Short mmCIF file of C-alpha atoms and ligand atoms in Angstrom, two decimals:
data_model
loop_
_atom_site.label_atom_id
_atom_site.label_comp_id
_atom_site.label_asym_id
_atom_site.label_seq_id
_atom_site.Cartn_x
_atom_site.Cartn_y
_atom_site.Cartn_z
CA UNK A 25 -5.28 -14.34 -45.25
CA UNK A 26 -3.24 -12.69 -42.41
CA UNK A 27 -4.73 -10.16 -40.42
CA UNK A 28 -3.17 -6.88 -40.93
CA UNK A 29 -3.90 -3.43 -38.57
CA UNK A 30 -4.75 -0.34 -40.89
CA UNK A 31 -1.65 2.32 -40.48
CA UNK A 32 -4.23 5.13 -41.60
CA UNK A 33 -6.67 4.09 -38.16
CA UNK A 34 -4.32 3.91 -35.57
CA UNK A 35 -5.97 5.09 -32.36
CA UNK A 36 -4.54 8.42 -31.13
CA UNK A 37 -5.07 7.30 -27.50
CA UNK A 38 -5.80 3.87 -25.72
CA UNK A 39 -6.78 3.55 -22.08
CA UNK A 40 -6.01 0.30 -20.08
CA UNK A 41 -8.31 -0.70 -16.94
CA UNK A 42 -5.44 -3.24 -16.46
CA UNK A 43 -7.39 -5.68 -14.21
CA UNK A 44 -7.52 -9.29 -13.04
CA UNK A 45 -4.07 -9.52 -10.78
CA UNK A 46 -5.39 -10.69 -8.18
CA UNK A 47 -8.06 -13.36 -9.55
CA UNK A 48 -4.71 -14.66 -12.16
CA UNK A 49 -2.44 -15.29 -8.52
CA UNK A 50 -5.32 -16.79 -7.11
CA UNK A 51 -5.83 -19.10 -9.48
CA UNK A 52 -2.00 -20.28 -9.33
CA UNK A 53 -2.48 -20.84 -5.93
CA UNK A 54 -0.34 -17.31 -5.12
CA UNK A 55 -0.38 -14.69 -2.89
CA UNK A 56 -2.73 -11.37 -5.21
CA UNK A 57 0.58 -9.95 -4.88
CA UNK A 58 1.95 -12.43 -7.16
CA UNK A 59 -0.70 -11.30 -10.08
CA UNK A 60 0.91 -7.96 -9.52
CA UNK A 61 4.37 -8.80 -10.11
CA UNK A 62 3.62 -11.03 -13.14
CA UNK A 63 1.42 -7.83 -14.65
CA UNK A 64 4.18 -5.74 -15.07
CA UNK A 65 5.10 -8.06 -18.30
CA UNK A 66 1.91 -7.19 -19.47
CA UNK A 67 2.71 -3.74 -18.75
CA UNK A 68 5.82 -3.69 -20.82
CA UNK A 69 4.53 -5.68 -23.39
CA UNK A 70 1.75 -3.11 -23.87
CA UNK A 71 3.75 -0.25 -23.63
CA UNK A 72 6.20 -2.02 -26.55
CA UNK A 73 3.61 -2.82 -29.05
CA UNK A 74 2.13 0.64 -28.73
CA UNK A 75 4.89 2.26 -29.27
CA UNK A 76 5.69 -0.44 -32.21
CA UNK A 77 2.06 0.50 -34.14
CA UNK A 78 2.61 3.89 -33.61
CA UNK A 79 -0.13 4.49 -31.01
CA UNK A 80 0.34 8.15 -29.33
CA UNK A 81 -0.35 8.51 -26.13
CA UNK A 82 -1.23 5.26 -24.21
CA UNK A 83 -3.14 5.35 -20.26
CA UNK A 84 -2.51 2.86 -17.92
CA UNK A 85 -5.20 2.70 -14.53
CA UNK A 86 -2.41 1.38 -12.14
CA UNK A 87 -3.60 2.43 -9.16
CA UNK A 88 -7.28 4.04 -8.36
CA UNK A 89 -8.44 6.37 -5.17
CA UNK A 90 -10.46 3.29 -4.05
CA UNK A 91 -7.24 0.83 -4.35
CA UNK A 92 -6.08 2.80 -1.21
CA UNK A 93 -9.10 0.92 0.86
CA UNK A 94 -7.00 -2.42 0.27
CA UNK A 95 -5.01 -4.53 2.64
CA UNK A 96 -2.02 -2.57 3.90
CA UNK A 97 0.44 -5.19 2.51
CA UNK A 98 -1.03 -5.09 -0.72
CA UNK A 99 -0.90 -1.65 -1.14
CA UNK A 100 2.38 -1.02 0.04
CA UNK A 101 3.79 -4.10 -2.02
CA UNK A 102 2.22 -1.91 -5.37
CA UNK A 103 3.79 1.05 -4.45
CA UNK A 104 7.30 -0.72 -3.93
CA UNK A 105 6.45 -2.48 -7.50
CA UNK A 106 5.95 0.86 -9.06
CA UNK A 107 9.50 2.26 -7.63
CA UNK A 108 11.01 -0.84 -9.09
CA UNK A 109 9.33 -1.01 -12.33
CA UNK A 110 10.29 2.91 -12.68
CA UNK A 111 13.79 2.22 -11.96
CA UNK A 112 13.69 -0.68 -14.52
CA UNK A 113 11.88 0.57 -17.06
CA UNK A 114 13.72 4.06 -17.61
CA UNK A 115 16.25 2.72 -20.24
CA UNK A 116 13.54 1.33 -22.25
CA UNK A 117 11.93 4.61 -22.23
CA UNK A 118 14.73 6.08 -23.44
CA UNK A 119 15.90 3.96 -25.82
CA UNK A 120 12.15 3.98 -27.43
CA UNK A 121 11.72 7.58 -27.14
CA UNK A 122 8.90 7.30 -24.72
CA UNK A 123 7.64 10.32 -22.61
CA UNK A 124 6.32 9.38 -19.05
CA UNK A 125 3.44 11.12 -17.41
CA UNK A 126 1.17 10.85 -14.81
CA UNK A 127 -2.48 11.67 -13.49
CA UNK A 128 -3.56 11.23 -10.52
CA UNK A 129 -3.70 12.74 -6.74
CA UNK A 130 0.58 12.31 -6.48
CA UNK A 131 0.69 14.10 -3.43
CA UNK A 132 -0.71 11.06 -1.83
CA UNK A 133 1.52 8.21 -3.17
CA UNK A 134 4.57 7.52 -0.48
CA UNK A 135 7.54 10.20 -0.95
CA UNK A 136 9.70 7.36 -2.31
CA UNK A 137 7.14 6.61 -4.97
CA UNK A 138 6.45 10.18 -6.14
CA UNK A 139 10.40 11.37 -5.89
CA UNK A 140 11.08 8.09 -8.24
CA UNK A 141 7.95 8.85 -10.64
CA UNK A 142 9.06 12.80 -11.00
CA UNK A 143 12.44 11.76 -11.79
CA UNK A 144 11.38 9.36 -14.58
CA UNK A 145 8.99 12.21 -15.81
CA UNK A 146 11.74 14.66 -15.76
CA UNK A 147 14.37 12.21 -17.44
CA UNK A 148 11.71 11.53 -19.91
CA UNK A 149 10.28 15.02 -21.08
CA UNK A 150 11.56 15.65 -24.21
CA UNK A 151 10.91 12.02 -25.67
CA UNK A 152 8.21 12.38 -28.39
CA UNK A 153 7.58 9.38 -29.93
CA UNK A 154 4.94 8.42 -27.19
CA UNK A 155 3.30 9.55 -23.95
CA UNK A 156 2.85 6.74 -21.79
CA UNK A 157 0.47 8.02 -18.83
CA UNK A 158 0.45 6.05 -15.43
CA UNK A 159 -3.20 6.70 -13.69
CA UNK A 160 -2.13 6.89 -10.15
CA UNK A 161 -4.10 7.52 -7.20
CA UNK A 162 -6.82 8.40 -9.63
CA UNK A 163 -10.34 8.60 -9.63
CA UNK A 164 -11.97 10.52 -12.38
CA UNK A 165 -14.74 12.21 -9.78
CA UNK A 166 -11.94 13.67 -7.88
CA UNK A 167 -10.43 15.26 -11.12
CA UNK A 168 -13.25 16.79 -11.81
CA UNK A 169 -14.10 18.08 -8.13
CA UNK A 170 -10.98 19.39 -8.60
CA UNK A 171 -11.55 20.83 -11.87
CA UNK A 172 -14.84 22.82 -11.01
CA UNK A 173 -12.98 23.95 -7.64
CA UNK A 174 -10.28 25.74 -10.05
CA UNK A 175 -12.75 27.17 -12.40
CA UNK A 176 -15.03 28.11 -9.74
CA UNK A 177 -12.41 29.89 -8.07
CA UNK A 178 -11.32 31.80 -11.03
CA UNK A 179 -15.24 32.84 -11.99
CA UNK A 180 -15.00 34.22 -8.08
CA UNK A 181 -12.31 36.39 -8.90
CA UNK A 182 -13.72 37.72 -11.71
CA UNK A 183 -10.96 36.24 -14.09
CA UNK A 184 -13.60 34.12 -16.35
CA UNK A 185 -16.98 34.95 -16.98
CA UNK A 186 -19.30 31.97 -16.33
CA UNK A 187 -20.30 31.83 -19.91
CA UNK A 188 -16.78 31.07 -20.88
CA UNK A 189 -16.57 27.76 -19.44
CA UNK A 190 -16.54 25.81 -22.63
CA UNK A 191 -15.36 21.87 -23.31
CA UNK A 192 -12.28 23.12 -23.71
CA UNK A 193 -11.70 25.31 -20.86
CA UNK A 194 -13.10 22.56 -19.06
CA UNK A 195 -10.18 20.01 -20.91
CA UNK A 196 -7.72 22.53 -19.94
CA UNK A 197 -8.20 22.15 -16.11
CA UNK A 198 -8.21 18.53 -16.06
CA UNK A 199 -5.37 16.30 -15.04
CA UNK A 200 -5.31 15.42 -18.56
CA UNK A 201 -5.16 18.54 -20.10
CA UNK A 202 -2.25 18.08 -22.97
CA UNK A 203 -4.17 14.38 -24.06
CA UNK A 204 -6.42 13.86 -26.98
CA UNK A 205 -9.44 12.04 -25.79
CA UNK A 206 -9.31 8.22 -25.10
CA UNK A 207 -10.20 6.56 -28.70
CA UNK A 208 -10.15 3.17 -27.50
CA UNK A 209 -10.79 1.83 -23.56
CA UNK A 210 -9.92 -1.45 -23.13
CA UNK A 211 -10.67 -3.45 -19.76
CA UNK A 212 -9.23 -7.08 -19.29
CA UNK A 213 -10.40 -9.94 -16.85
CA UNK A 214 -14.15 -9.98 -17.57
CA UNK A 215 -15.26 -7.12 -15.90
CA UNK A 216 -17.71 -4.62 -17.58
CA UNK A 217 -17.46 -1.33 -15.50
CA UNK A 218 -15.47 2.10 -15.77
CA UNK A 219 -14.52 2.00 -11.85
CA UNK A 220 -14.08 5.35 -12.05
CA UNK A 221 -12.01 6.24 -14.96
CA UNK A 222 -11.50 9.04 -17.67
CA UNK A 223 -15.37 9.53 -17.06
CA UNK A 224 -15.23 12.93 -19.44
CA UNK A 225 -12.54 11.51 -21.71
CA UNK A 226 -14.29 8.42 -22.10
CA UNK A 227 -17.15 10.49 -23.65
CA UNK A 228 -17.17 8.84 -27.02
CA UNK A 229 -14.45 6.37 -26.91
CA UNK A 230 -14.98 2.69 -27.90
CA UNK A 231 -15.25 0.26 -25.61
CA UNK A 232 -13.47 -3.03 -25.47
CA UNK A 233 -13.74 -5.83 -22.59
CA UNK A 234 -11.62 -8.76 -22.78
CA UNK A 235 -11.73 -11.98 -20.54
CA UNK A 236 -8.56 -12.48 -20.18
CA UNK A 237 -6.85 -11.63 -16.97
CA UNK A 238 -3.89 -8.83 -16.70
CA UNK A 239 -0.98 -10.96 -16.44
CA UNK A 240 -1.88 -13.19 -19.14
CA UNK A 241 -2.51 -10.22 -21.64
CA UNK A 242 0.02 -10.37 -24.56
CA UNK A 243 0.42 -8.23 -27.71
CA UNK A 244 -1.49 -10.48 -30.05
CA UNK A 245 -4.63 -9.49 -27.36
CA UNK A 246 -3.59 -6.10 -28.00
CA UNK A 247 -3.47 -6.57 -31.63
CA UNK A 248 -7.40 -8.24 -31.51
CA UNK A 249 -8.53 -5.12 -29.38
CA UNK A 250 -7.18 -2.31 -32.14
CA UNK A 251 -8.35 -4.80 -35.25
CA UNK A 252 -11.60 -5.10 -33.34
CA UNK A 253 -11.50 -1.29 -33.39
CA UNK A 254 -11.06 -0.37 -36.58
CA UNK A 255 -13.94 -2.48 -37.52
CA UNK A 256 -16.18 0.06 -35.79
CA UNK A 257 -18.12 2.97 -37.56
CA UNK A 258 -17.57 5.76 -35.42
CA UNK A 259 -20.40 8.40 -36.04
CA UNK A 260 -20.45 10.75 -33.64
CA UNK A 261 -23.89 11.26 -33.54
CA UNK A 262 -23.99 11.64 -37.18
CA UNK A 263 -25.79 9.31 -39.63
CA UNK A 264 -23.48 6.64 -41.80
CA UNK A 265 -24.17 8.71 -45.16
CA UNK A 266 -22.41 11.61 -43.42
CA UNK A 267 -18.95 10.37 -42.85
C1 IPE B 317 -5.57 -4.55 -10.89
O1 IPE B 317 -5.79 -6.49 -10.65
C2 IPE B 317 -4.85 -3.76 -10.33
C3 IPE B 317 -4.91 -2.92 -9.54
C4 IPE B 317 -6.53 -2.95 -9.24
C5 IPE B 317 -4.35 -2.45 -8.55
P1 IPE B 317 -6.81 -6.52 -9.29
O2 IPE B 317 -5.81 -6.73 -8.10
O3 IPE B 317 -8.18 -5.63 -9.24
O4 IPE B 317 -7.42 -7.86 -9.47
P2 IPE B 317 -8.68 -8.66 -9.19
O5 IPE B 317 -9.53 -8.00 -10.01
O6 IPE B 317 -9.02 -8.34 -7.78
O7 IPE B 317 -8.59 -9.93 -9.69
C1 IPE B 318 -10.18 -0.64 -11.37
O1 IPE B 318 -9.63 -2.03 -10.93
C2 IPE B 318 -8.46 0.10 -10.99
C3 IPE B 318 -7.16 -0.36 -11.65
C4 IPE B 318 -6.97 -1.22 -12.48
C5 IPE B 318 -5.69 0.39 -11.42
P1 IPE B 318 -9.99 -2.30 -9.66
O2 IPE B 318 -10.17 -4.07 -9.67
O3 IPE B 318 -10.04 -1.48 -8.12
O4 IPE B 318 -11.83 -2.37 -9.95
P2 IPE B 318 -13.14 -2.75 -9.42
O5 IPE B 318 -13.09 -2.14 -7.64
O6 IPE B 318 -13.16 -3.92 -9.18
O7 IPE B 318 -14.53 -1.81 -10.05
MG1 MG B 319 -10.05 -5.67 -9.57
#
């Protein structure tokens, strides 16, 4: 029997740690950056597939706060690749009614990358089919630190009382303030760690680790991840009988 996705159980928010570009390139005897270039095809496929099956939010970990510590040449190439991909993909985003969004400390991006990003975000702002969020210069601890700082300031200024700090208020002060919690977190390349990605937002996400290196990640792998997710029982602390 052909396996099919259950349309009633499509995750509302998928987040992907796109890992393994460097190892993919090394395996082919190429420079690491060739893996990043190849990885852009997998990005396009993941975006297309999520839009096709009705995922409303897709968040991609593209560059972490820790990734600034990589060799200069690699960082520079990644930033260039970001600019060229944004330019190239704008028509596809428009055609598929996809809104671009970003999370992270965007002030640290090179000006060219930041401006290009802002332009595409601006041009796609009224699109409604899906939100594609790029995590760029993103670190979850930094995000949490900023949230604590801005809430503390409001408490100090008497705008809010400490008792008024709720989950909802915390959410409102994160970069992801307008997004639902992550339902399914995927990491490619066989590594089984979170690497400072969306720590608050994945509190009850289903985790899916697969061995495929990101440049080899095709639509069928994403299908497998969603299919696997749909077979799981999400209990949120309750018992099976209560669901
Ligand atoms: C993921 O692939 C892309 C980024 C972190 C920007 P890597 O570059 O981490 O590839 P590996 O993990 O070294 O193979
Ligand atoms: C996580 O991958 C960051 C991105 C995918 C952008 P890394 O390759 O940087 O993670 P670690 O350092 O191996 O945990
Ligand atoms: Mg890696």
